[in-house]
Coordinates of C-alpha atoms in Angstrom, one line a residue:
M1 CA -24.5 -3.9 1.4
G2 CA -20.8 -4.2 1.9
S3 CA -18.2 -2.2 0.1
P4 CA -17.3 -3.1 -3.3
R5 CA -13.5 -2.5 -2.9
R6 CA -10.9 -5.0 -4.0
L7 CA -7.4 -4.3 -2.8
L8 CA -4.0 -6.1 -3.1
L9 CA -1.7 -4.3 -0.6
I10 CA 1.8 -5.8 -1.0
S11 CA 4.8 -5.0 1.3
N12 CA 7.5 -4.9 -1.3
S13 CA 8.0 -5.1 -5.1
T14 CA 11.2 -7.3 -5.0
L15 CA 12.0 -10.0 -2.7
H16 CA 15.5 -11.0 -2.2
G17 CA 16.5 -13.6 -4.9
G18 CA 13.8 -12.7 -7.2
G19 CA 12.7 -10.2 -9.9
Y20 CA 10.2 -7.3 -9.9
L21 CA 7.0 -8.4 -8.5
G22 CA 8.1 -12.1 -9.0
H23 CA 7.2 -13.2 -5.6
C24 CA 3.6 -12.0 -6.0
Q25 CA 2.9 -12.6 -9.6
Q26 CA 0.5 -15.3 -8.9
H27 CA -1.4 -13.4 -6.4
I28 CA -1.6 -10.6 -9.0
Q29 CA -2.9 -12.8 -11.7
S30 CA -5.4 -14.3 -9.4
F31 CA -6.3 -10.8 -8.2
L32 CA -6.9 -9.0 -11.5
G33 CA -8.3 -12.2 -13.2
Q34 CA -9.4 -12.2 -16.9
N35 CA -11.8 -9.3 -16.9
V36 CA -9.0 -6.7 -16.6
R37 CA -7.2 -6.1 -19.8
R38 CA -5.2 -3.0 -19.0
V39 CA -3.7 -1.6 -15.8
L40 CA -3.2 2.0 -15.1
F41 CA 0.3 2.4 -13.5
I42 CA 1.2 5.4 -11.2
P43 CA 4.9 5.9 -10.9
Y44 CA 5.0 9.1 -9.0
A45 CA 7.1 7.6 -6.1
L46 CA 10.2 7.6 -8.1
H47 CA 11.9 10.4 -10.0
D48 CA 12.5 8.5 -13.3
R49 CA 9.0 7.9 -14.2
D50 CA 9.8 6.7 -17.7
A51 CA 12.2 3.9 -16.6
Y52 CA 9.8 2.9 -13.8
A53 CA 7.0 2.5 -16.4
R54 CA 9.2 0.5 -18.6
T55 CA 10.0 -1.9 -15.8
A56 CA 6.3 -2.2 -14.7
R57 CA 5.1 -2.6 -18.2
E58 CA 7.4 -5.5 -19.1
K59 CA 6.2 -7.4 -16.0
F60 CA 2.5 -6.7 -16.6
E61 CA 2.7 -7.7 -20.3
S62 CA 4.6 -10.8 -19.3
L63 CA 1.4 -11.7 -17.1
G64 CA -0.8 -10.9 -19.9
Y65 CA -2.0 -7.4 -19.1
G66 CA -1.4 -4.1 -20.9
L67 CA -0.1 -1.3 -18.9
D68 CA -0.6 2.5 -19.3
S69 CA 1.4 4.9 -17.1
I70 CA -0.4 8.0 -15.9
H71 CA 2.5 10.3 -16.4
E72 CA 2.3 9.8 -20.1
S73 CA -1.4 11.0 -20.1
C74 CA -2.2 14.7 -20.7
D75 CA -5.2 14.4 -18.2
P76 CA -4.4 12.3 -15.2
V77 CA -7.8 12.7 -13.8
E78 CA -9.4 11.3 -17.0
A79 CA -7.0 8.4 -17.1
V80 CA -8.1 7.3 -13.6
R81 CA -11.9 7.8 -14.5
K82 CA -11.3 5.3 -17.7
S83 CA -9.1 2.9 -15.8
E84 CA -10.0 -0.8 -15.4
A85 CA -7.5 -1.4 -12.6
I86 CA -5.0 0.8 -10.7
F87 CA -1.3 -0.1 -9.6
I88 CA 0.7 2.4 -7.5
G89 CA 4.2 1.4 -7.3
G90 CA 6.8 1.8 -4.6
G91 CA 9.4 4.6 -3.9
N92 CA 9.2 7.6 -1.7
T93 CA 5.9 7.8 0.0
F94 CA 6.0 11.7 0.7
R95 CA 6.9 12.5 -3.2
L96 CA 3.9 10.0 -4.2
L97 CA 1.4 11.5 -1.9
K98 CA 2.4 15.1 -3.0
A99 CA 2.0 14.2 -6.6
L100 CA -1.4 12.6 -5.9
Y101 CA -2.6 15.8 -4.4
D102 CA -0.9 18.0 -7.1
N103 CA -2.7 16.1 -9.7
C104 CA -6.1 16.2 -7.8
L105 CA -6.3 12.3 -7.8
I106 CA -7.1 11.5 -4.2
H107 CA -10.9 11.9 -4.7
E108 CA -11.0 10.3 -8.1
I109 CA -9.0 7.2 -7.0
R110 CA -11.3 6.8 -4.0
K111 CA -14.3 7.0 -6.0
R112 CA -13.1 4.5 -8.6
V113 CA -12.1 2.1 -5.9
L114 CA -14.7 2.4 -3.1
E115 CA -17.8 3.2 -5.4
D116 CA -17.0 1.7 -8.7
G117 CA -15.1 -1.3 -7.3
I118 CA -12.0 -1.3 -9.7
P119 CA -9.2 -3.5 -8.5
Y120 CA -6.4 -1.3 -6.7
M121 CA -2.9 -2.7 -6.2
G122 CA -0.2 -1.1 -4.1
S123 CA 3.3 -2.0 -3.5
S124 CA 5.4 -0.4 -0.6
A125 CA 4.6 3.4 -0.9
G126 CA 1.6 2.4 -3.0
T127 CA 0.3 0.4 -0.1
N128 CA 1.0 3.1 2.4
V129 CA -1.1 5.7 0.5
A130 CA -3.9 3.2 0.4
T131 CA -4.4 3.5 4.2
V132 CA -5.5 6.4 6.6
S133 CA -2.3 8.2 6.5
I134 CA 1.4 7.9 5.6
N135 CA 2.4 8.5 9.3
T136 CA 3.9 5.0 9.6
T137 CA 5.9 5.1 6.4
N138 CA 9.6 4.3 6.6
D139 CA 10.7 7.2 4.2
M140 CA 12.2 10.5 4.6
P141 CA 10.2 13.7 3.9
I142 CA 12.0 14.8 0.8
V143 CA 9.0 16.9 -0.3
Y144 CA 5.9 18.1 1.6
P145 CA 2.4 17.0 0.6
P146 CA -0.4 19.4 1.7
S147 CA -1.5 16.6 4.2
L148 CA -0.4 13.3 5.6
Q149 CA -3.9 12.1 5.1
A150 CA -3.9 9.6 2.3
L151 CA -6.5 7.6 0.2
G152 CA -8.3 5.9 3.2
L153 CA -9.1 2.8 1.3
V154 CA -8.8 0.9 4.7
P155 CA -9.5 2.5 8.2
F156 CA -6.0 1.6 9.5
N157 CA -2.4 2.1 8.6
I158 CA 0.3 -0.2 7.4
N159 CA 4.0 -0.3 7.8
P160 CA 5.5 -2.0 4.8
H161 CA 9.0 -3.7 4.9
Y162 CA 8.5 -4.3 8.7
L163 CA 11.6 -5.4 10.3
D164 CA 11.9 -7.2 13.6
P165 CA 14.5 -6.1 16.1
D166 CA 18.0 -7.8 15.5
I167 CA 19.3 -8.6 18.9
K168 CA 22.8 -9.3 17.5
R169 CA 23.3 -6.0 16.0
T170 CA 25.1 -3.1 18.0
H171 CA 23.1 -0.4 16.3
M172 CA 21.3 1.5 19.0
G173 CA 18.7 3.5 16.8
E174 CA 15.0 2.9 17.3
T175 CA 13.4 -0.2 16.2
R176 CA 10.5 -0.3 13.9
E177 CA 8.3 -1.5 16.8
E178 CA 9.4 1.5 19.0
R179 CA 8.5 3.9 16.3
I180 CA 5.1 2.4 15.8
H181 CA 4.7 2.8 19.7
Q182 CA 5.6 6.3 19.5
Y183 CA 2.9 6.9 16.9
H184 CA 0.5 5.1 19.2
E185 CA 1.3 7.5 22.0
E186 CA -0.6 10.1 20.2
P187 CA -4.4 9.9 20.6
N188 CA -7.0 8.5 18.2
T189 CA -4.4 6.7 16.2
P190 CA -5.5 3.7 14.2
P191 CA -4.1 0.2 14.1
V192 CA -0.9 -0.4 12.2
L193 CA -0.3 -3.7 10.4
G194 CA 3.5 -4.3 10.1
L195 CA 3.8 -6.2 6.7
R196 CA 7.1 -8.1 6.4
E197 CA 8.7 -8.4 3.1
G198 CA 7.1 -11.3 1.1
T199 CA 3.6 -10.6 2.7
M200 CA 0.6 -8.8 1.4
L201 CA -3.1 -8.0 2.4
L202 CA -5.8 -9.1 0.1
V203 CA -9.1 -7.1 0.7
E204 CA -12.3 -8.3 -0.9
G205 CA -15.3 -6.2 0.1
D206 CA -15.4 -6.3 3.9
N207 CA -13.0 -9.4 4.1
A208 CA -9.1 -9.2 4.5
T209 CA -6.8 -12.0 4.5
L210 CA -3.0 -12.0 5.1
Q211 CA -1.2 -13.7 2.1
G212 CA 2.5 -14.5 1.2
V213 CA 5.3 -16.3 2.6
T214 CA 6.1 -14.5 5.7
G215 CA 4.0 -13.2 8.6
A216 CA 2.7 -9.7 10.0
R217 CA 2.6 -7.9 13.3
L218 CA -0.3 -6.1 14.4
F219 CA -0.1 -3.0 16.6
L220 CA -3.1 -1.7 18.5
R221 CA -2.9 1.3 20.6
G222 CA -2.5 0.5 24.4
K223 CA -2.1 -3.3 23.8
K224 CA 0.8 -5.6 23.2
P225 CA 1.5 -6.3 19.5
T226 CA 0.6 -9.7 18.2
E227 CA 2.0 -12.1 15.6
H228 CA 0.0 -13.4 12.7
E229 CA 0.8 -16.0 10.1
P230 CA -0.3 -16.0 6.4
G231 CA -4.0 -17.2 6.3
T232 CA -4.9 -14.8 9.0
D233 CA -8.5 -13.2 8.7
F234 CA -8.1 -9.4 9.4
S235 CA -11.6 -8.5 8.4
F236 CA -12.2 -7.1 11.7
L237 CA -9.8 -4.2 10.9
L238 CA -12.2 -3.2 8.1
T239 CA -15.3 -2.7 10.5
D240 CA -16.3 0.4 12.3
S241 CA -16.3 -1.6 15.6
N242 CA -12.6 -2.7 15.1
P243 CA -10.7 -2.7 18.3
L244 CA -9.0 0.6 17.6
N245 CA -7.9 2.5 20.8
P246 CA -8.8 2.7 24.5

């Protein structure tokens, strides 16, 4: 029997020229469907949680869903246990993961998603923490979580906001591709899916499909990166026999 997990892992909350979650709102509605009435929002990635919750609540209410923010609950663990769906928003991935550990939510979220099958949505940092680890985040380590290991809802890593090298720029800093290559110089490192802005990964059980308006770049240790358009089937990344690393 396959996994009951249902994930929508979004690269970014806001796409240039649009509003908050505007570029993916149809995907959200299709993903959550009519059975979900309320979404549990986890705003830990930003400092001003009240303002973040207001922004998210306004958006989800416009889509027909109620929204409860976990920081308003006196018992975050119980809030997760009672949730119909979970959305973790973007911000600083280190701050987010530390708060998940501090509030004893890693195990609870994994159980609700992987065993109970409630829908999980992540955007940017919320997508990072859905993966094996936050090693491929773009963020600065402004705080120190007890581990870089994350929720592990999928057995690979994601790099949100993936940027291609700009050959016209004179900036000589490392490209995103070079940094991912450095990650793969370490042993036993999993695949990394570079999600460009406007792209998301839909996971339904043991099936994973690239969605959105831009493409993605897949990095496998010891192999050349490959380009993939929306509609690509990435289900092989979910299996134990995926082409990890030589």
